[in-house]
Coordinates of C-alpha atoms in Angstrom, one line a residue:
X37 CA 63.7 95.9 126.1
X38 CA 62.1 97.6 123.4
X39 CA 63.8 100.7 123.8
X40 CA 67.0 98.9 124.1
X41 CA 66.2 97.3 120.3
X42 CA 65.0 100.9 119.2
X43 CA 68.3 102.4 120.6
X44 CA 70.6 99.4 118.5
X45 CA 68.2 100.0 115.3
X46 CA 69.0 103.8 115.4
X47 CA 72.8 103.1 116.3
X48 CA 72.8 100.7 113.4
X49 CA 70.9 103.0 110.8
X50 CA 73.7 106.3 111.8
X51 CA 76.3 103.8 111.4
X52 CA 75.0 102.7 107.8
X53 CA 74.7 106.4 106.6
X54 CA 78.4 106.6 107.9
X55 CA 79.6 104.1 105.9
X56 CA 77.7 105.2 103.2
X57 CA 78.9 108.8 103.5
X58 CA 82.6 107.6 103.7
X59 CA 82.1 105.3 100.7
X60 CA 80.4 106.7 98.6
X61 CA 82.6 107.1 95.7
X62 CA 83.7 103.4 96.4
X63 CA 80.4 102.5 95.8
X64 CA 79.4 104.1 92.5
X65 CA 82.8 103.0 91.3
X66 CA 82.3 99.3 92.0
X67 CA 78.4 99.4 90.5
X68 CA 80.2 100.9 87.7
X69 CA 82.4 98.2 86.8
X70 CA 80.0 95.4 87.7
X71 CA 77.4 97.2 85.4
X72 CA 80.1 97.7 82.5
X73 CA 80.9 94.0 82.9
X74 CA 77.8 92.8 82.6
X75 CA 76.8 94.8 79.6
X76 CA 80.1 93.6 77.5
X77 CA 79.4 89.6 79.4
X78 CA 76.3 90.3 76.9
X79 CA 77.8 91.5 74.0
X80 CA 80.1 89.5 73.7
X81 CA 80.6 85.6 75.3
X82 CA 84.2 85.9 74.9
X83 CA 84.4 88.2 77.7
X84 CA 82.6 86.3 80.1
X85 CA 85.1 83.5 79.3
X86 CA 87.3 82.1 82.2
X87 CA 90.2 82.4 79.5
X88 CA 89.7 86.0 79.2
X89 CA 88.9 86.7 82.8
X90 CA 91.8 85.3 84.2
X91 CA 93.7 86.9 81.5
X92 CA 92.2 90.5 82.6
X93 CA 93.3 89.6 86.2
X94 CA 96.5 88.8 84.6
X95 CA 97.0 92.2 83.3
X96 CA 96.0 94.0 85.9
X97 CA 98.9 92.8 88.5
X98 CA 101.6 94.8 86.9
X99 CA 99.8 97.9 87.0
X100 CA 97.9 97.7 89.9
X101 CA 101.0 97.2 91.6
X102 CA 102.3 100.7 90.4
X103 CA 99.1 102.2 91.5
X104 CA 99.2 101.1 95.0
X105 CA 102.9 102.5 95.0
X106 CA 101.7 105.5 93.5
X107 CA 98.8 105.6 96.4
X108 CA 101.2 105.6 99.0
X109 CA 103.2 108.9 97.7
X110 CA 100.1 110.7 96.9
X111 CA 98.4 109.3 100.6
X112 CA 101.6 111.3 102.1
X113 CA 101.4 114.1 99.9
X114 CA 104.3 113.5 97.1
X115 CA 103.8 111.9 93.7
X116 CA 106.6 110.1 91.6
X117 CA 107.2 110.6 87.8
X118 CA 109.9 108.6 87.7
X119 CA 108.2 104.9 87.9
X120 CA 107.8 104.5 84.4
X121 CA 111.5 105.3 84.0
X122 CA 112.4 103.0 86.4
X123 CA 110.9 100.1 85.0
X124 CA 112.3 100.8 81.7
X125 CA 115.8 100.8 83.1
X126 CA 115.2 97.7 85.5
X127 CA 113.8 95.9 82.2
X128 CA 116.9 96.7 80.0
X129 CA 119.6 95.9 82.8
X130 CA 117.5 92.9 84.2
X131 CA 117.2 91.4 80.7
X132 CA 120.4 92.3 79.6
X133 CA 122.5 91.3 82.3
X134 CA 120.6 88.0 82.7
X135 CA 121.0 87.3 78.7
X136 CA 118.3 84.2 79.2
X137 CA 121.1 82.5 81.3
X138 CA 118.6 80.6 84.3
X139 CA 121.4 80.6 86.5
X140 CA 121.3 84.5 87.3
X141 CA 118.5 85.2 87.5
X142 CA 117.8 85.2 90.6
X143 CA 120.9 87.0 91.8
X144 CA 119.6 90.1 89.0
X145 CA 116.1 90.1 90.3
X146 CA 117.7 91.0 93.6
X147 CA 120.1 93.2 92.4
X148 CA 117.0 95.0 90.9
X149 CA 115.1 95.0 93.7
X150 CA 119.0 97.3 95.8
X151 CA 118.5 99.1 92.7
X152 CA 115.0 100.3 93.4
X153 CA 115.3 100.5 97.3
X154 CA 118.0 103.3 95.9
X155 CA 116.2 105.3 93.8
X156 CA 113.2 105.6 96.3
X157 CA 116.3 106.6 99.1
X158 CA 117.4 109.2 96.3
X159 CA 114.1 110.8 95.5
X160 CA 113.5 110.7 99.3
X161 CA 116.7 112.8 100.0
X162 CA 116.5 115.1 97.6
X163 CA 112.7 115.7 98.5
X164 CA 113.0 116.1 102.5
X165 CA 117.0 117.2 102.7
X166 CA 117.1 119.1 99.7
X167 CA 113.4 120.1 99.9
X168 CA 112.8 120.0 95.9
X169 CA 109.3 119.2 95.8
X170 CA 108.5 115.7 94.6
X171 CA 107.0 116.6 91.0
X172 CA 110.6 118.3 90.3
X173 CA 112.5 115.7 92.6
X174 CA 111.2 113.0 90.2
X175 CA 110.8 114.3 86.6
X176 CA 114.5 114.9 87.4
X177 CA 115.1 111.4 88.4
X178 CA 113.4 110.1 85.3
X179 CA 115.2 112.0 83.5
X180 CA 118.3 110.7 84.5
X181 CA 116.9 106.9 84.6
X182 CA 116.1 107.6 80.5
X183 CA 119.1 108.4 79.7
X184 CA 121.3 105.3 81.8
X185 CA 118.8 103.1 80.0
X186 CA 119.5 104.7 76.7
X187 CA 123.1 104.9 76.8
X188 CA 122.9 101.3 77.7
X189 CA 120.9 100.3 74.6
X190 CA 118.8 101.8 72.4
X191 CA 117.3 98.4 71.0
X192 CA 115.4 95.5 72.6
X193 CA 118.6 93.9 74.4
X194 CA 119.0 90.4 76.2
X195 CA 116.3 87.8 76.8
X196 CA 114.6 86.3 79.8
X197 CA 114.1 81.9 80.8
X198 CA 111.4 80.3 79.9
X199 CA 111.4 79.2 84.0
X200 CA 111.9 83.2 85.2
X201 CA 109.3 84.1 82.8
X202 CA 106.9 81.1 84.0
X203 CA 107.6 81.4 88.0
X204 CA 106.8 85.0 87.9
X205 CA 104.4 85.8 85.3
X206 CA 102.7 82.9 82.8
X207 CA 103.0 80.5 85.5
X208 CA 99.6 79.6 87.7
X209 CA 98.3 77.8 90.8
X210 CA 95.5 75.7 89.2
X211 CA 93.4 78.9 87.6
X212 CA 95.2 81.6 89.5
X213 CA 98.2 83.2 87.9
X214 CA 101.2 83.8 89.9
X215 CA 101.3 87.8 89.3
X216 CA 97.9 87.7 90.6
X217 CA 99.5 85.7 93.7
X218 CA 101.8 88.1 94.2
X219 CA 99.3 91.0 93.9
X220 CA 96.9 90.1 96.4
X221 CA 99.6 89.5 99.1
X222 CA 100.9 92.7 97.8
X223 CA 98.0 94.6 98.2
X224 CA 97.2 93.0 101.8
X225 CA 100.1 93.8 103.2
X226 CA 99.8 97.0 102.4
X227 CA 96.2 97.2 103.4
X228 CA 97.2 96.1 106.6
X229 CA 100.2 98.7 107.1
X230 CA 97.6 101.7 105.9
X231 CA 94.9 101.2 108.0
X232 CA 96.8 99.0 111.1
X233 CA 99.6 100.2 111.7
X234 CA 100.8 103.5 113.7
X235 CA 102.9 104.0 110.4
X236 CA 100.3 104.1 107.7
X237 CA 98.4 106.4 110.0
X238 CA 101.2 108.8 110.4
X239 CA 101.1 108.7 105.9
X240 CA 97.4 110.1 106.1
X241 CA 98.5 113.0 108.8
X242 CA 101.7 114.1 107.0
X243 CA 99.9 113.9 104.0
X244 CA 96.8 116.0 105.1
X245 CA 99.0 119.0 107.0
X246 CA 102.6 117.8 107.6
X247 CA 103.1 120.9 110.0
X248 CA 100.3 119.4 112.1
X249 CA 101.3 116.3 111.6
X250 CA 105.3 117.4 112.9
X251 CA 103.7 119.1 115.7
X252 CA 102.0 116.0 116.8
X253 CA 105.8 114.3 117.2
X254 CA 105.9 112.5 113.9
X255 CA 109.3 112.0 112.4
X256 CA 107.6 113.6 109.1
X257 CA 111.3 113.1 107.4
X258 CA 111.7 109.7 108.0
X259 CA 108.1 108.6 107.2
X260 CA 108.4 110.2 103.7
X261 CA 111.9 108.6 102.8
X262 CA 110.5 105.2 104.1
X263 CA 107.2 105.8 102.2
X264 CA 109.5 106.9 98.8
X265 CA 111.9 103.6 99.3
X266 CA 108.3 101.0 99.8
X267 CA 107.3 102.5 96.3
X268 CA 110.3 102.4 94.5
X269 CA 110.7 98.7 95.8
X270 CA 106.9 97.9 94.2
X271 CA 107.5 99.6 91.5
X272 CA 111.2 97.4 90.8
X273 CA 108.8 94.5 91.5
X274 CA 106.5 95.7 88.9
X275 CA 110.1 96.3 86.5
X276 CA 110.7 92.6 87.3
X277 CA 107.5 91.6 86.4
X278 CA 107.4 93.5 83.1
X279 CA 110.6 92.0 82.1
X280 CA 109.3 88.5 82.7
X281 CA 106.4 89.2 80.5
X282 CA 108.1 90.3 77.4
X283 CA 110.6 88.0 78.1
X284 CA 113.3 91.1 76.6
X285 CA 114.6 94.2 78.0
X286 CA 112.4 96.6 75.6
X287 CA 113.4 100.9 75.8
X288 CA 109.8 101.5 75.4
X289 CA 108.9 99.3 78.2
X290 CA 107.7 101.6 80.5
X291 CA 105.6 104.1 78.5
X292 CA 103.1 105.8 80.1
X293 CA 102.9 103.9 83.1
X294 CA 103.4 106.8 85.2
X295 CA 100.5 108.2 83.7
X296 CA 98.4 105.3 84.1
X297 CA 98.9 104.7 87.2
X298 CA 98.3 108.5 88.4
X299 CA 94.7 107.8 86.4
X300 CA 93.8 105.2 88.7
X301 CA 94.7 106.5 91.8
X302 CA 92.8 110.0 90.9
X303 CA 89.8 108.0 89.2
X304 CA 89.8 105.7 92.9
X305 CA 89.5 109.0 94.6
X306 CA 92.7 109.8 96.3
X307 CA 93.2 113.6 96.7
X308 CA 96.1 114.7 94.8
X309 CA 96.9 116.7 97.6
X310 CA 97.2 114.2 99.7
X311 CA 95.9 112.7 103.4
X312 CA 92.7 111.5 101.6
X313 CA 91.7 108.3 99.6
X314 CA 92.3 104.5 99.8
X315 CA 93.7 100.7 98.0
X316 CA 90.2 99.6 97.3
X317 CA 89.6 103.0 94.9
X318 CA 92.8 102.8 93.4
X319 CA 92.1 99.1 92.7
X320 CA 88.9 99.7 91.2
X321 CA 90.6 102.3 89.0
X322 CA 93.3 100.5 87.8
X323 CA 90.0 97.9 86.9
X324 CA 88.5 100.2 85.4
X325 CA 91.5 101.3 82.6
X326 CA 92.2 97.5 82.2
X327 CA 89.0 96.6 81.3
X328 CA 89.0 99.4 78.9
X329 CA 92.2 98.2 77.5
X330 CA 90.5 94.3 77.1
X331 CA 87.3 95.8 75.8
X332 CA 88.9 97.9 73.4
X333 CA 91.6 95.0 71.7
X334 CA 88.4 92.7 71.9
X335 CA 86.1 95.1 70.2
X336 CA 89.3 96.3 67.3
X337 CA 88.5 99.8 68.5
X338 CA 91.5 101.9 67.9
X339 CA 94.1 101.7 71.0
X340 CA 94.8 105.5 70.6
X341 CA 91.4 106.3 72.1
X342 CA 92.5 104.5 75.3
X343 CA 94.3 107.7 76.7
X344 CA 91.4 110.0 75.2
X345 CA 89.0 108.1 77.6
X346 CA 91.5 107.7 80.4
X347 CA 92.0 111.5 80.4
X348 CA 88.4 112.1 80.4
X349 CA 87.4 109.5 83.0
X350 CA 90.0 111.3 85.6
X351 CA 89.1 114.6 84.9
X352 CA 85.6 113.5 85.4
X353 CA 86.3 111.9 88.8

């Protein structure tokens, strides 16, 4: 008997240092932010506030949402510039064509939603058919998104109801804000198809060697255009979203989101080079450059010293 207990104590202690080992980063990355919350909760009460809090959880649907679509490309090895395009140009035609006229818009929101599905197929053939690699494939791509939006307008165009704007982004279930809703059965779906499903493992083997991963019998192709058309569909979401929120399609709507969300997945501690790295690291990232945003506009520091910090923090991870 006591070697039985002596046997499940020493199993149990090599399973600990496993986890520990594997999560490590995870780890210092969630002390972090429970450390850097507790220091502003004591500088300054308005932080600690339910008001604020829920506004910070708020904020963080839209991008967080990018990120995990950006965590998907980079898990299988690719990487897309062109989100922040793409919600510039789903904001403009979403607004405009719905021009604040509540019977359309939920026809538009679904016409955004083909509209992303088809850039992710685009970027997907001309990365695995035309074998362009994805930084090229999708500069281009944003490219050509800037300038549709642009030739379409070149001002803040179209507006937004007051009952689109509510359902998807001011409204709430008691304290909980829809986006955040919408987030959480976001990210546990995709959760579950990452790490339970034969799919999400086959995005880990292509992205750590895709020659292996080929060799093994996966349909390498296929995954990748599937994996390119899931992200451009969060990241129309995420469009959607943004256009509800400023209640306007805006040309600089967009700006620098593909940036941020790159951040977040490298400061979670994906590998840029793929097959490594998972949602709960690019969650705590994206966290991480919210709650310098909110500490930053609470504190009147100067918003320009956001991206010095966010370049620093992801060069430091």
């Amino acid at each position: 008997m006591a070697v039985t207990s002596a046997s499940g104590q020493t199993v149990g202690k090599s399973a600990f240092r496993h986890f520990l080992a594997n999560n490590a980063l995870l780890l210092v990355l969630y002390c972090f932010l429970i450390l850097v919350m507790l220091g502003v909760s004591l500088y300054s009460p308005t932080f600690r506030s339910s008001a604020n809090l829920w506004t910070l959880a708020r904020q963080t649907a839209i991008p967080c949402i990018i990120a995990i679509a950006q965590t998907l490309l980079i898990l299988s090895g690719a990487i897309d510039l062109s989100v922040a395009a793409l919600v510039t140009f789903i904001s403009l035609i979403c607004s405009g064509l719905i021009n604040s006229q509540d019977s359309l818009s939920v026809s538009i929101s679904v016409l955004m939603l083909l509209v992303g599905l088809g850039v992710g197929a685009f970027n997907g053939l001309v990365v695995t058919r035309g074998h362009v690699p994805p930084f090229i494939a999708t500069l281009g791509t944003a490219l050509i998104l800037q300038g549709l939006g642009l030739a379409y307008t070149t001002v803040p165009k179209g507006g937004v109801p007051t009952r689109m704007a509510d359902l998807l982004y001011y409204g709430q279930v008691g304290p909980v804000p829809h986006p955040v809703i919408l987030l959480i059965l976001i990210f546990g779906l995709t959760w579950f198809m990452l790490s339970r499903t034969d799919f999400g493992r086959a995005i880990y083997a292509i992205g750590g060697n895709s020659e292996v991963a080929r060799r093994a019998g996966i349909a390498v192709n296929r995954v990748r255009m599937t994996v390119f058309c899931l992200a451009s569909l969060l990241v129309a979401v995420a469009g959607i979203l943004t256009t509800a929120r400023m209640g306007i399609g805006d040309p600089l709507a967009g700006n620098g989101m593909e940036l941020d969300s790159i951040t977040a997945v490298v400061i979670g501690g994906t590998s840029l080079f793929g097959g490594r790295g998972s949602l709960f690291g690019t969650f705590a990232g994206v966290l991480i450059l919210t709650l310098i945003n909110n500490v930053m506009v609470m504190t009147g520091i100067n918003v320009f010293y956001q991206q010095l910090i966010k370049g620093r923090l992801s060069s430091w991870w």
